[in-house]
PDB file of C-alpha atoms in Angstrom:
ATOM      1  CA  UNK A   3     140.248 102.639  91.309  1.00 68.00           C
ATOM      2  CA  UNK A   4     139.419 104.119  87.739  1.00 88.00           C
ATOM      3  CA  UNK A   5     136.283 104.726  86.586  1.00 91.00           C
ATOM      4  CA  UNK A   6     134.382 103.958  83.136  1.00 93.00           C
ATOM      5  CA  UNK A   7     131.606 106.049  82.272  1.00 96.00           C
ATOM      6  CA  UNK A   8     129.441 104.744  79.188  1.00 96.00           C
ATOM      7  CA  UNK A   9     126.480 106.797  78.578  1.00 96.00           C
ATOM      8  CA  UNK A  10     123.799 104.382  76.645  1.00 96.00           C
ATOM      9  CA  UNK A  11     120.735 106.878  77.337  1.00 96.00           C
ATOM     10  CA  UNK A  12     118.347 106.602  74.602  1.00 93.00           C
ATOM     11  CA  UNK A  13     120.142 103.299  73.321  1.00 91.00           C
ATOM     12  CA  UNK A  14     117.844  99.951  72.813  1.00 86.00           C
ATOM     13  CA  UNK A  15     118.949  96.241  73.352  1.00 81.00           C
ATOM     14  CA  UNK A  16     121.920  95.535  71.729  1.00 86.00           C
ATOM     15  CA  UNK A  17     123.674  99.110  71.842  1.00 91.00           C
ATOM     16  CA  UNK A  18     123.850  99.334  75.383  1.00 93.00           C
ATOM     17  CA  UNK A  19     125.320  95.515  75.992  1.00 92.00           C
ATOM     18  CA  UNK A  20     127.805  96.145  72.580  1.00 91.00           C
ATOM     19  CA  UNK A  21     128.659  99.323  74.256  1.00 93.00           C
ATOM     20  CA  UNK A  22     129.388  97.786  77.657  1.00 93.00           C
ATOM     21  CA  UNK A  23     131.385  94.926  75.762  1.00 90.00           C
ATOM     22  CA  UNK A  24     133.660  96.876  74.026  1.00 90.00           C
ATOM     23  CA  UNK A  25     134.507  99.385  77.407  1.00 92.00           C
ATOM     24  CA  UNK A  26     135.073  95.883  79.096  1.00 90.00           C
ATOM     25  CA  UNK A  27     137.318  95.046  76.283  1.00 88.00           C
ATOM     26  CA  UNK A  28     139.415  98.401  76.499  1.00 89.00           C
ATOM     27  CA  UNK A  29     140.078  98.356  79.922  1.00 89.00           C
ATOM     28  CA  UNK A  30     143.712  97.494  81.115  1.00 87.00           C
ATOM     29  CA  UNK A  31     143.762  97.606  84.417  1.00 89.00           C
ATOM     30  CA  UNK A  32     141.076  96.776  86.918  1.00 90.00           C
ATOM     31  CA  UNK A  33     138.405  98.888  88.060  1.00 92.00           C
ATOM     32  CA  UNK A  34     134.314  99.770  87.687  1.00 95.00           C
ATOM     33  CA  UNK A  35     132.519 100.260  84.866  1.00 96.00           C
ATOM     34  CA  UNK A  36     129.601 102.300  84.613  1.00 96.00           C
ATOM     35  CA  UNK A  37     127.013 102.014  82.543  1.00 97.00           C
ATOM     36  CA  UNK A  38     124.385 104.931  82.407  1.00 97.00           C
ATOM     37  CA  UNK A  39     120.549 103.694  80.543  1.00 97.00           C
ATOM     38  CA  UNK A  40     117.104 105.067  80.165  1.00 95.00           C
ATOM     39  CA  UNK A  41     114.863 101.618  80.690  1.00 93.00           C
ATOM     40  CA  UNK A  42     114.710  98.515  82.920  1.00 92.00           C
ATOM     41  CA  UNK A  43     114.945  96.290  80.274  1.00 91.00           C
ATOM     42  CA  UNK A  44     118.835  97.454  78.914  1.00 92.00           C
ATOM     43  CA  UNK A  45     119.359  97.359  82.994  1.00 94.00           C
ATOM     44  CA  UNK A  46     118.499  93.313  82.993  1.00 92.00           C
ATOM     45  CA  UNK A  47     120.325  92.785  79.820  1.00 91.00           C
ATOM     46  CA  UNK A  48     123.577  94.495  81.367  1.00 93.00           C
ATOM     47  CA  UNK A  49     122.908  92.726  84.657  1.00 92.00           C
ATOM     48  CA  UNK A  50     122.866  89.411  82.768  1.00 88.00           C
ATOM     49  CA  UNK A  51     125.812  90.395  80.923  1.00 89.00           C
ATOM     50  CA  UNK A  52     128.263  90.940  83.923  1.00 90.00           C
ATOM     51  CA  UNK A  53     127.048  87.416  84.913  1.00 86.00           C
ATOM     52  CA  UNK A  54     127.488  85.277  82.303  1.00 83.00           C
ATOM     53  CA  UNK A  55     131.541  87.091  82.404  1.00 84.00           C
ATOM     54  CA  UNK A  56     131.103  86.658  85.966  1.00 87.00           C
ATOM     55  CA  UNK A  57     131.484  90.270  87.421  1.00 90.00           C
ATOM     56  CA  UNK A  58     129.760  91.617  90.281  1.00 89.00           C
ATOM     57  CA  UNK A  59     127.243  94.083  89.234  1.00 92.00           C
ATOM     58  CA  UNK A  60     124.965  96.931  91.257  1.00 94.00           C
ATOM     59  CA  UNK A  61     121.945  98.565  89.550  1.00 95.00           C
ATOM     60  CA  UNK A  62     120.032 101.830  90.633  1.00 95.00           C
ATOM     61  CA  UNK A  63     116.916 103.348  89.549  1.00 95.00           C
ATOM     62  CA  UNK A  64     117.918 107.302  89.788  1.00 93.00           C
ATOM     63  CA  UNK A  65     114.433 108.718  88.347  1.00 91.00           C
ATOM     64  CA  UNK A  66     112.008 107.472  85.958  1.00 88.00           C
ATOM     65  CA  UNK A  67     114.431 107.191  82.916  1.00 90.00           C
ATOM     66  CA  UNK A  68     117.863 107.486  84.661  1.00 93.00           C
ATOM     67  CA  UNK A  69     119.622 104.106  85.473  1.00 97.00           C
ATOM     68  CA  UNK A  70     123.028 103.539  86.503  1.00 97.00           C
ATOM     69  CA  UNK A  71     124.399  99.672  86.343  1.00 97.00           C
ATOM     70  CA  UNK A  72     128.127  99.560  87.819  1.00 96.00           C
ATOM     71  CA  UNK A  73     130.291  96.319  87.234  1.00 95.00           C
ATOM     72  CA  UNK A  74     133.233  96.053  89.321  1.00 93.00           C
ATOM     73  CA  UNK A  75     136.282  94.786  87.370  1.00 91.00           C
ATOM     74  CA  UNK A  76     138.798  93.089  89.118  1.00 87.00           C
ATOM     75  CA  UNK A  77     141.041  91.171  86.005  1.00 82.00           C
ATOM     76  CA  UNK A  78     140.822  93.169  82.536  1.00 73.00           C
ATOM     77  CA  UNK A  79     139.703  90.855  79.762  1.00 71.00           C
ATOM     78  CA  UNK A  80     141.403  92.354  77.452  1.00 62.00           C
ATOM     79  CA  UNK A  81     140.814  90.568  73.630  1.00 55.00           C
ATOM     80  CA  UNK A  82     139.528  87.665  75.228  1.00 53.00           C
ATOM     81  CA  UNK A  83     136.140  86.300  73.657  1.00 49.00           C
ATOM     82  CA  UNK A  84     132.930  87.291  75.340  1.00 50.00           C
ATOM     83  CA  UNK A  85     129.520  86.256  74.633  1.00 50.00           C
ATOM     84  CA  UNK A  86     127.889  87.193  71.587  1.00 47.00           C
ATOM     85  CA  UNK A  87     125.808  90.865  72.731  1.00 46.00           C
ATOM     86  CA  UNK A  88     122.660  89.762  70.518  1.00 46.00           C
ATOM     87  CA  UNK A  89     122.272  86.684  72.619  1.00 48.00           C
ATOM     88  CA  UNK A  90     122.059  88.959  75.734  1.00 53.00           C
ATOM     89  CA  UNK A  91     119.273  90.936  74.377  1.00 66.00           C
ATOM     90  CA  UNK A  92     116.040  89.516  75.694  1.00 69.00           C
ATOM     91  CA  UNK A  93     112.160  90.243  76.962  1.00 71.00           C
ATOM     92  CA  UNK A  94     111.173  91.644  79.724  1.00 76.00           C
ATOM     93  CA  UNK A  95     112.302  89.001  82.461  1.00 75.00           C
ATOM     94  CA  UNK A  96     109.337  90.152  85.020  1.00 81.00           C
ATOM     95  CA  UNK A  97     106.929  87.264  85.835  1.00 82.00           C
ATOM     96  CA  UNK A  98     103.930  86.789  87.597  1.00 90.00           C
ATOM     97  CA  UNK A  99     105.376  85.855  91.068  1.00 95.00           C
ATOM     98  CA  UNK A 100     105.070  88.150  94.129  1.00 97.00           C
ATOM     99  CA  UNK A 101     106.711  88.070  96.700  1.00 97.00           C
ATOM    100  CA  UNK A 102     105.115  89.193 100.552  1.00 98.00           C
ATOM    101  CA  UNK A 103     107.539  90.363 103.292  1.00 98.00           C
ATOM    102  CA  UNK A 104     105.861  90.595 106.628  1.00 97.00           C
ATOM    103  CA  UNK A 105     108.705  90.803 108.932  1.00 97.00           C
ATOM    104  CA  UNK A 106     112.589  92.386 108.556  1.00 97.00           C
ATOM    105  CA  UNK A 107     113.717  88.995 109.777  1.00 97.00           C
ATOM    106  CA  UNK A 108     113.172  85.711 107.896  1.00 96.00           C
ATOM    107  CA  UNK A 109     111.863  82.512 109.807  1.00 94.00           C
ATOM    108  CA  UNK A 110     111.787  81.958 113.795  1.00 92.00           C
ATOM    109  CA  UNK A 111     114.409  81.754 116.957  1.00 93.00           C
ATOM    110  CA  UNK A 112     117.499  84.278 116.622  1.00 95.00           C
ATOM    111  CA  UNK A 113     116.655  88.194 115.233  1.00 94.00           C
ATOM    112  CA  UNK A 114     120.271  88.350 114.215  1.00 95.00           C
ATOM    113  CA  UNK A 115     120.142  85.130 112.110  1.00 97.00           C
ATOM    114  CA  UNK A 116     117.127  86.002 110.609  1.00 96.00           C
ATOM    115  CA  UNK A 117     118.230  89.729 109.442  1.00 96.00           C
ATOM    116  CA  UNK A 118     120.953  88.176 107.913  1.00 96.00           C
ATOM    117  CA  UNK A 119     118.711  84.904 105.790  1.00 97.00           C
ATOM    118  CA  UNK A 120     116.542  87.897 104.719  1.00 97.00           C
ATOM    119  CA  UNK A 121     118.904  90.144 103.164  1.00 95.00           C
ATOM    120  CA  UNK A 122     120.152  86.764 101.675  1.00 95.00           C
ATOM    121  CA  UNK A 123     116.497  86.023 100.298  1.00 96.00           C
ATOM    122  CA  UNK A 124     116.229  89.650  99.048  1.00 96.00           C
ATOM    123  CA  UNK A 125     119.588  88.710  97.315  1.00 92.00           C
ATOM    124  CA  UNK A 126     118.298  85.616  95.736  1.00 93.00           C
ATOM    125  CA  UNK A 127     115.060  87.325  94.028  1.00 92.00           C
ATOM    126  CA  UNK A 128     117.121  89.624  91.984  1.00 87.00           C
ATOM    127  CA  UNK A 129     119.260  86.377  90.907  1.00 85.00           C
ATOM    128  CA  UNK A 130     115.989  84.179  89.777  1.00 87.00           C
ATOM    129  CA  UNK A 131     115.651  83.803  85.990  1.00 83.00           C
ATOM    130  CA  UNK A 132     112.645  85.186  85.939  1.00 88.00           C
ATOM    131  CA  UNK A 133     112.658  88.492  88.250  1.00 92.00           C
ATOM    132  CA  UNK A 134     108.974  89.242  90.528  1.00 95.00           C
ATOM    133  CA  UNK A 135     106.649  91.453  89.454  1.00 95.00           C
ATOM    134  CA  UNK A 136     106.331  93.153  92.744  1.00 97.00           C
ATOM    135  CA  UNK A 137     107.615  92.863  96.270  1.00 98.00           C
ATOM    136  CA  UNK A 138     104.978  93.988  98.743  1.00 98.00           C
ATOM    137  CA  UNK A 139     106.508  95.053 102.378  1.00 98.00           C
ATOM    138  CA  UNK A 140     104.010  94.907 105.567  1.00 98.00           C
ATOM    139  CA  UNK A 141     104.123  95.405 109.237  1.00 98.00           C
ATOM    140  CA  UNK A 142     107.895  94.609 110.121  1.00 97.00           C
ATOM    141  CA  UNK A 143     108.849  93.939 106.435  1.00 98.00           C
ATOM    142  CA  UNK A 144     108.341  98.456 106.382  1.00 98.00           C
ATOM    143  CA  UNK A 145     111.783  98.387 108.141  1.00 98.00           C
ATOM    144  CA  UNK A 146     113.309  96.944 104.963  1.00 98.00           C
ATOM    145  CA  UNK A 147     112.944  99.603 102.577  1.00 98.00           C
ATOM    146  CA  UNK A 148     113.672 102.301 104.712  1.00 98.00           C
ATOM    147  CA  UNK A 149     116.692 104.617 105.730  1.00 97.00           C
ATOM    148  CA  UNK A 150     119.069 101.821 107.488  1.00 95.00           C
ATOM    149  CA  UNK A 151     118.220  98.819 106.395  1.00 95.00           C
ATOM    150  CA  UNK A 152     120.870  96.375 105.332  1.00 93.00           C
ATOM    151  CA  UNK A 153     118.901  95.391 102.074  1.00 95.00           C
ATOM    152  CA  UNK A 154     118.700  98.898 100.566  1.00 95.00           C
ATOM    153  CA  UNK A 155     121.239  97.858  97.727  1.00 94.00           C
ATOM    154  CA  UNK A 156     119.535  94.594  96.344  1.00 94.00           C
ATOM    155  CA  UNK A 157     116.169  96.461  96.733  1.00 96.00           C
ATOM    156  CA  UNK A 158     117.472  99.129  94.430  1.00 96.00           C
ATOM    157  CA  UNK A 159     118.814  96.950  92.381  1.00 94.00           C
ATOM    158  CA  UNK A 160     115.528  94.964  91.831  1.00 95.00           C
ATOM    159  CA  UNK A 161     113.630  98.040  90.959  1.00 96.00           C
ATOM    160  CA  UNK A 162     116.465  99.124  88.307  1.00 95.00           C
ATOM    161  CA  UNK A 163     115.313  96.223  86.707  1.00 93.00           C
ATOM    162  CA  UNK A 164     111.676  97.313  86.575  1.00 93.00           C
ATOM    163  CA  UNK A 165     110.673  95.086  89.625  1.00 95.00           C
ATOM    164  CA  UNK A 166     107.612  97.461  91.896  1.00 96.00           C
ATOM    165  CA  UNK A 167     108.469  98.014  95.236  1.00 98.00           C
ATOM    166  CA  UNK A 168     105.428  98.971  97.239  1.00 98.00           C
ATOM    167  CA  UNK A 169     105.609  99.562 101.100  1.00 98.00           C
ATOM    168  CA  UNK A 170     102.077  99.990 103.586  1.00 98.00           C
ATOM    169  CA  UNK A 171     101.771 103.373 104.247  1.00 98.00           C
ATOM    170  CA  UNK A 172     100.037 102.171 107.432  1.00 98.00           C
ATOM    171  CA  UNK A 173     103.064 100.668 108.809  1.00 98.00           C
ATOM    172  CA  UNK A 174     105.279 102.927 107.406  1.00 98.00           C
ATOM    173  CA  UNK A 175     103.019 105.881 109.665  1.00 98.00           C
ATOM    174  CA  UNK A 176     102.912 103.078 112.708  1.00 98.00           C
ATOM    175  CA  UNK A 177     106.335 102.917 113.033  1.00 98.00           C
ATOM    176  CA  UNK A 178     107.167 106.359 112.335  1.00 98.00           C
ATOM    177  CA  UNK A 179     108.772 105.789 108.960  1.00 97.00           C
ATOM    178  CA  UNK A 180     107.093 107.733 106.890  1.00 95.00           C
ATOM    179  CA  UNK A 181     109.822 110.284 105.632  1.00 97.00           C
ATOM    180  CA  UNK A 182     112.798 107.744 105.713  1.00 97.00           C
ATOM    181  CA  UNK A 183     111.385 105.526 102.847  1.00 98.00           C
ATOM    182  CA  UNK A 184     114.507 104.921 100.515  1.00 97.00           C
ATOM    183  CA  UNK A 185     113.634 102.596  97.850  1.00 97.00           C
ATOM    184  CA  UNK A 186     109.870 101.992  96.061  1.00 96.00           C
ATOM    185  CA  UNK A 187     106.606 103.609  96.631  1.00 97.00           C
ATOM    186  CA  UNK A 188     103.920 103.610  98.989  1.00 98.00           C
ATOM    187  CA  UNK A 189     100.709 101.500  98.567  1.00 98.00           C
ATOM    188  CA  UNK A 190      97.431 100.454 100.839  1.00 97.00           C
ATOM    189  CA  UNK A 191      95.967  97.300 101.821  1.00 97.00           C
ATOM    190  CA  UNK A 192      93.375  97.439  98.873  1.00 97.00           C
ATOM    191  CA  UNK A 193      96.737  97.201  96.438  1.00 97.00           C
ATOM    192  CA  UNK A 194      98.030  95.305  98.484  1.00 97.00           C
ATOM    193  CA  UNK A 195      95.659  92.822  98.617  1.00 97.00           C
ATOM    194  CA  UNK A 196      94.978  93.353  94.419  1.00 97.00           C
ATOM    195  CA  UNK A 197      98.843  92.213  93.851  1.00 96.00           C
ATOM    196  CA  UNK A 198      98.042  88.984  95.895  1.00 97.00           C
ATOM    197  CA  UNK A 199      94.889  88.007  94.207  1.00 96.00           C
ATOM    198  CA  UNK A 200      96.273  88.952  90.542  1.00 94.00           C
ATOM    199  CA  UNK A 201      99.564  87.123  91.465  1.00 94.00           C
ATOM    200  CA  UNK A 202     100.584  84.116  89.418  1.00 92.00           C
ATOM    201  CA  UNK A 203     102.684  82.834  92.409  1.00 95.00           C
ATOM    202  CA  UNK A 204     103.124  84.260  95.367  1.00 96.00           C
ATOM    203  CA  UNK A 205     106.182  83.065  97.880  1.00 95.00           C
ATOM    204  CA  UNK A 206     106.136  84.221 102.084  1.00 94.00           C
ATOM    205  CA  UNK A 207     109.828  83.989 103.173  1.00 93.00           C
TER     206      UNK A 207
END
């Protein structure tokens, strides 16, 4: 499958959305595009982008300023019309909501239906309108963000997009974790417990 590189590093909102427009534009035949940007807030605007046309898009924080979004393009649009750029180009979508993960499985009964509704409620944060602030991960939750775990690639994408990962370093040491943290940082009860109390929402899956 070909691949389109578009280097927007250094580029505010529009250029990098224009830019990604007109690639999407040239392409005749389908395949990925990749878009390479500097900030979080060009990697929201190009996420929000390859929804409104309805493509499938990844994003990955590679170091501080080094973000990759890639859109998988399966029909080339060719000349048709696409959404204005300018209209894409928006604020900082981060709110005040946090959310808590205490366990690597969501609700109560079967393990296996649970790993699966909580990579599908890691899914659904990156989709909101309005992204979190900051996940926090706990106890079980730990397992989540480490080497393995089925929700590496949302995670990843959430932080692209300037959302703070923060795992316990308690639990991450309890359950012998410590060097095969993937995504985020590491944090301690007292931040922990800071996010929480400065949190304009917080949700508990």
């Amino acid at each position: 499958m070909n691949t389109v590189v578009v280097n927007a590093v250094g580029e505010q909102c529009p250029i990098p959305v224009v830019k990604a427009t007109r690639a999407l534009r040239a392409m005749t035949e389908p395949g990925v595009l990749e878009v390479h940007v500097d900030n979080e807030i060009a990697v929201q605007n190009l996420t929000r982008m390859a929804s409104g046309h309805r493509l499938t898009a990844k994003a990955e924080k590679r170091s501080e300023q080094e973000f990759v979004v890639t859109m998988e393009v399966s029909e080339p649009m060719g000349e048709t019309p696409v959404e204005e750029p300018a209209l894409t180009c928006v604020p900082d979508s981060r709110g005040g909501l946090v959310a808590a993960v205490d366990s690597a499985f969501m609700g109560r009964g079967s393990d296996e239906l649970g790993a699966v509704l909580m990579k599908g409620f890691l899914y659904a944060l990156s989709q909101l309108p309005q992204l979190p602030r900051t996940v926090l991960f706990y106890n079980g939750g730990a397992h989540l963000t480490c080497r393995g775990s089925g929700a590496l690639e949302d995670l990843k994408h959430l932080e692209a997009q300037g959302v703070e990962i923060l795992t316990c370093g308690t639990c991450l040491n309890h359950y012998g974790l410590t060097e095969d943290l993937e995504v985020g940082g590491v944090t301690n009860m007292y931040t922990i417990v800071e996010k929480l109390a400065g949190a304009g929402k917080v949700v508990k899956p």
